mmCIF file of C-alpha atoms in Angstrom:
data_model
loop_
_atom_site.group_PDB
_atom_site.id
_atom_site.type_symbol
_atom_site.label_atom_id
_atom_site.label_comp_id
_atom_site.label_asym_id
_atom_site.label_seq_id
_atom_site.Cartn_x
_atom_site.Cartn_y
_atom_site.Cartn_z
ATOM 1 C CA MET I 20 38.058 35.877 43.259
ATOM 2 C CA CYS I 21 40.292 33.692 41.158
ATOM 3 C CA ASN I 22 43.104 31.752 42.837
ATOM 4 C CA MET I 23 45.565 30.713 40.141
ATOM 5 C CA THR I 24 49.287 30.641 39.650
ATOM 6 C CA PHE I 25 51.095 33.395 37.750
ATOM 7 C CA GLU I 26 51.192 31.380 34.532
ATOM 8 C CA GLU I 27 47.515 30.411 34.564
ATOM 9 C CA PRO I 28 45.020 32.532 32.690
ATOM 10 C CA CYS I 29 42.133 33.852 34.743
ATOM 11 C CA GLY I 30 38.567 34.897 33.939
ATOM 12 C CA ASP I 31 37.816 36.221 30.480
ATOM 13 C CA ASN I 32 41.355 35.598 29.240
ATOM 14 C CA ALA I 33 40.985 31.890 30.030
ATOM 15 C CA THR I 34 37.696 31.759 28.083
ATOM 16 C CA GLU I 35 39.189 33.606 25.105
ATOM 17 C CA ARG I 36 42.227 31.277 25.164
ATOM 18 C CA MET I 37 40.006 28.158 25.124
ATOM 19 C CA ASP I 38 37.950 29.602 22.268
ATOM 20 C CA THR I 39 41.159 30.130 20.323
ATOM 21 C CA VAL I 40 42.354 26.569 21.070
ATOM 22 C CA GLU I 41 39.008 25.105 20.033
ATOM 23 C CA LYS I 42 39.113 27.036 16.755
ATOM 24 C CA ALA I 43 42.708 25.963 16.164
ATOM 25 C CA LEU I 44 41.712 22.317 16.657
ATOM 26 C CA GLU I 45 38.914 22.699 14.129
ATOM 27 C CA GLU I 46 41.320 24.321 11.652
ATOM 28 C CA VAL I 47 43.893 21.555 12.078
ATOM 29 C CA LEU I 48 41.305 18.820 11.603
ATOM 30 C CA THR I 49 39.680 20.438 8.567
ATOM 31 C CA ALA I 50 43.110 21.022 6.981
ATOM 32 C CA ALA I 51 44.338 17.499 7.709
ATOM 33 C CA LEU I 52 41.227 15.701 6.464
ATOM 34 C CA PRO I 53 41.553 16.369 2.701
ATOM 35 C CA GLN I 54 45.324 15.619 2.897
ATOM 36 C CA GLY I 55 44.635 12.154 4.278
ATOM 37 C CA CYS I 56 46.458 12.997 7.502
ATOM 38 C CA ILE I 57 43.817 11.652 9.866
ATOM 39 C CA THR I 58 43.728 8.186 11.443
ATOM 40 C CA VAL I 59 40.468 7.354 13.175
ATOM 41 C CA GLY I 60 39.722 4.593 15.685
ATOM 42 C CA VAL I 61 41.413 3.152 18.729
ATOM 43 C CA TYR I 62 42.819 0.070 16.980
ATOM 44 C CA GLU I 63 43.788 1.908 13.782
ATOM 45 C CA ALA I 64 45.531 4.575 15.858
ATOM 46 C CA ALA I 65 47.426 1.928 17.868
ATOM 47 C CA LYS I 66 48.602 0.315 14.639
ATOM 48 C CA SER I 67 49.694 3.657 13.219
ATOM 49 C CA LEU I 68 51.517 4.606 16.430
ATOM 50 C CA ASN I 69 53.328 1.266 16.361
ATOM 51 C CA VAL I 70 54.436 1.595 12.741
ATOM 52 C CA ASP I 71 55.484 5.263 12.596
ATOM 53 C CA PRO I 72 55.172 7.274 15.830
ATOM 54 C CA ASP I 73 57.503 9.986 14.529
ATOM 55 C CA ASN I 74 54.934 10.929 11.913
ATOM 56 C CA VAL I 75 52.164 11.639 14.442
ATOM 57 C CA VAL I 76 51.791 15.320 15.379
ATOM 58 C CA LEU I 77 48.687 15.165 17.594
ATOM 59 C CA CYS I 78 46.548 12.576 19.388
ATOM 60 C CA LEU I 79 42.932 13.252 20.300
ATOM 61 C CA LEU I 80 41.120 11.065 22.812
ATOM 62 C CA ALA I 81 37.387 11.742 22.551
ATOM 63 C CA THR I 82 34.599 10.752 24.905
ATOM 64 C CA ASP I 83 31.037 11.508 25.768
ATOM 65 C CA GLU I 84 29.490 11.102 29.216
ATOM 66 C CA GLU I 85 28.529 7.448 28.721
ATOM 67 C CA ASP I 86 32.106 6.552 27.701
ATOM 68 C CA VAL I 87 33.530 7.481 31.122
ATOM 69 C CA LYS I 88 32.241 4.192 32.579
ATOM 70 C CA ASP I 89 33.657 2.053 29.755
ATOM 71 C CA VAL I 90 36.587 0.373 31.494
ATOM 72 C CA ALA I 91 38.027 -1.194 28.340
ATOM 73 C CA LEU I 92 38.070 2.160 26.569
ATOM 74 C CA GLN I 93 39.728 3.826 29.571
ATOM 75 C CA ILE I 94 42.444 1.120 29.557
ATOM 76 C CA HIS I 95 43.048 1.755 25.844
ATOM 77 C CA PHE I 96 43.256 5.495 26.565
ATOM 78 C CA THR I 97 45.782 4.917 29.337
ATOM 79 C CA LEU I 98 48.007 2.844 27.072
ATOM 80 C CA ILE I 99 47.773 5.318 24.200
ATOM 81 C CA GLN I 100 48.515 8.232 26.538
ATOM 82 C CA ALA I 101 51.573 6.448 27.919
ATOM 83 C CA PHE I 102 52.859 5.696 24.426
ATOM 84 C CA CYS I 103 52.290 9.270 23.286
ATOM 85 C CA CYS I 104 54.059 10.683 26.337
ATOM 86 C CA GLU I 105 57.064 8.417 25.725
ATOM 87 C CA ASN I 106 57.223 9.530 22.106
ATOM 88 C CA ASP I 107 56.625 13.288 22.667
ATOM 89 C CA ILE I 108 53.248 13.299 20.929
ATOM 90 C CA ASN I 109 50.838 15.991 22.124
ATOM 91 C CA ILE I 110 47.566 14.649 23.483
ATOM 92 C CA LEU I 111 44.190 16.373 23.932
ATOM 93 C CA ARG I 112 41.032 15.002 25.513
ATOM 94 C CA VAL I 113 37.994 16.133 23.509
ATOM 95 C CA ASN I 114 34.425 16.264 24.781
ATOM 96 C CA ASN I 115 31.470 16.354 22.351
ATOM 97 C CA MET I 116 31.983 13.500 19.945
ATOM 98 C CA ARG I 117 28.981 14.616 17.902
ATOM 99 C CA ARG I 118 30.764 17.863 17.019
ATOM 100 C CA LEU I 119 33.988 15.964 16.312
ATOM 101 C CA ALA I 120 32.049 13.703 13.933
ATOM 102 C CA GLU I 121 30.673 16.794 12.156
ATOM 103 C CA ILE I 122 34.169 18.212 11.705
ATOM 104 C CA LEU I 123 35.582 14.916 10.450
ATOM 105 C CA GLU I 124 32.523 14.084 8.368
ATOM 106 C CA GLY I 125 32.230 11.048 10.665
ATOM 107 C CA VAL I 126 30.655 8.471 8.397
ATOM 108 C CA LYS I 127 32.461 5.766 6.452
ATOM 109 C CA PRO I 128 31.538 5.401 2.760
ATOM 110 C CA GLY I 129 29.168 2.490 3.542
ATOM 111 C CA GLY I 130 27.147 4.693 5.900
ATOM 112 C CA GLU I 131 28.699 3.105 9.011
ATOM 113 C CA SER I 132 29.759 5.519 11.709
ATOM 114 C CA MET I 133 33.444 5.767 12.623
ATOM 115 C CA ASP I 134 35.057 5.070 16.012
ATOM 116 C CA LEU I 135 36.085 8.599 16.936
ATOM 117 C CA HIS I 136 37.416 7.728 20.412
ATOM 118 C CA CYS I 137 40.968 8.154 19.147
ATOM 119 C CA VAL I 138 42.021 10.427 16.297
ATOM 120 C CA LEU I 139 45.599 10.894 15.172
ATOM 121 C CA VAL I 140 46.811 13.778 13.044
ATOM 122 C CA THR I 141 49.921 12.896 11.032
ATOM 123 C CA ASN I 142 52.350 14.764 8.824
ATOM 124 C CA PRO I 143 51.570 14.822 5.119
ATOM 125 C CA GLU I 144 53.692 12.269 3.264
ATOM 126 C CA SER I 145 55.548 14.918 1.293
ATOM 127 C CA SER I 146 56.641 17.169 4.176
ATOM 128 C CA THR I 147 56.296 18.173 7.774
ATOM 129 C CA TRP I 148 53.361 20.326 8.725
ATOM 130 C CA LYS I 149 53.935 24.048 9.238
ATOM 131 C CA ASP I 150 50.478 25.198 10.278
ATOM 132 C CA PRO I 151 49.906 28.175 12.641
ATOM 133 C CA ALA I 152 46.850 26.431 14.129
ATOM 134 C CA LEU I 153 48.906 23.312 14.862
ATOM 135 C CA SER I 154 51.609 25.520 16.422
ATOM 136 C CA LYS I 155 48.902 27.069 18.622
ATOM 137 C CA LEU I 156 47.750 23.610 19.760
ATOM 138 C CA ASN I 157 51.295 22.479 20.414
ATOM 139 C CA ARG I 158 51.943 25.591 22.513
ATOM 140 C CA PHE I 159 48.701 24.971 24.447
ATOM 141 C CA CYS I 160 49.724 21.380 25.173
ATOM 142 C CA ARG I 161 53.195 22.472 26.269
ATOM 143 C CA ASP I 162 51.773 25.198 28.515
ATOM 144 C CA SER I 163 49.271 22.743 29.997
ATOM 145 C CA ARG I 164 52.055 20.281 30.870
ATOM 146 C CA GLY I 165 53.817 23.117 32.644
ATOM 147 C CA LEU I 166 50.692 23.410 34.813
ATOM 148 C CA ASP I 167 50.645 19.629 35.454
ATOM 149 C CA GLN I 168 47.740 19.068 33.048
ATOM 150 C CA TRP I 169 49.298 16.291 31.008
ATOM 151 C CA VAL I 170 46.175 15.662 28.974
ATOM 152 C CA PRO I 171 44.195 18.940 28.705
ATOM 153 C CA VAL I 172 40.495 18.742 27.929
ATOM 154 C CA ILE I 173 38.850 20.690 25.128
ATOM 155 C CA ASN I 174 35.074 21.056 24.955
ATOM 156 C CA LEU I 175 34.110 21.470 21.322
ATOM 157 C CA PRO I 176 31.193 23.895 21.109
ATOM 158 C CA GLU I 177 28.035 23.050 19.194
ATOM 159 C CA ARG I 178 27.445 24.829 15.885
#
């Protein structure tokens, strides 16, 4: 038996919906990467949010199991979440940083790995983004807020 409200998906529909959201996130990230519309790292993201929050279309906060006990990181996340909420920026929590690194080709040119704990997706410089996958993510975030899930969690599947 599944006890959920009218608006909440149940059973197989919920699984299908999450699969669609996960695929949409991958599509958005792979489309944004070659356009230079990705900001990676907690400090870099904070700087970008401070300079031009209106240009940010999505904020991802990524963790693995060992990061849950990192108090400093959780404080940064809390501050970033508060800022994003105040500026109407959609936020997603992402599990599986290894998969996120694969999607974002997570290595700097010098071979050093990137800080993927916070990833911002911004509008391209020339225009605003009209991407069906981004629209799907925005709708998912809006629907989640309606269910009091202010920062929904997405589990990126292994490939």
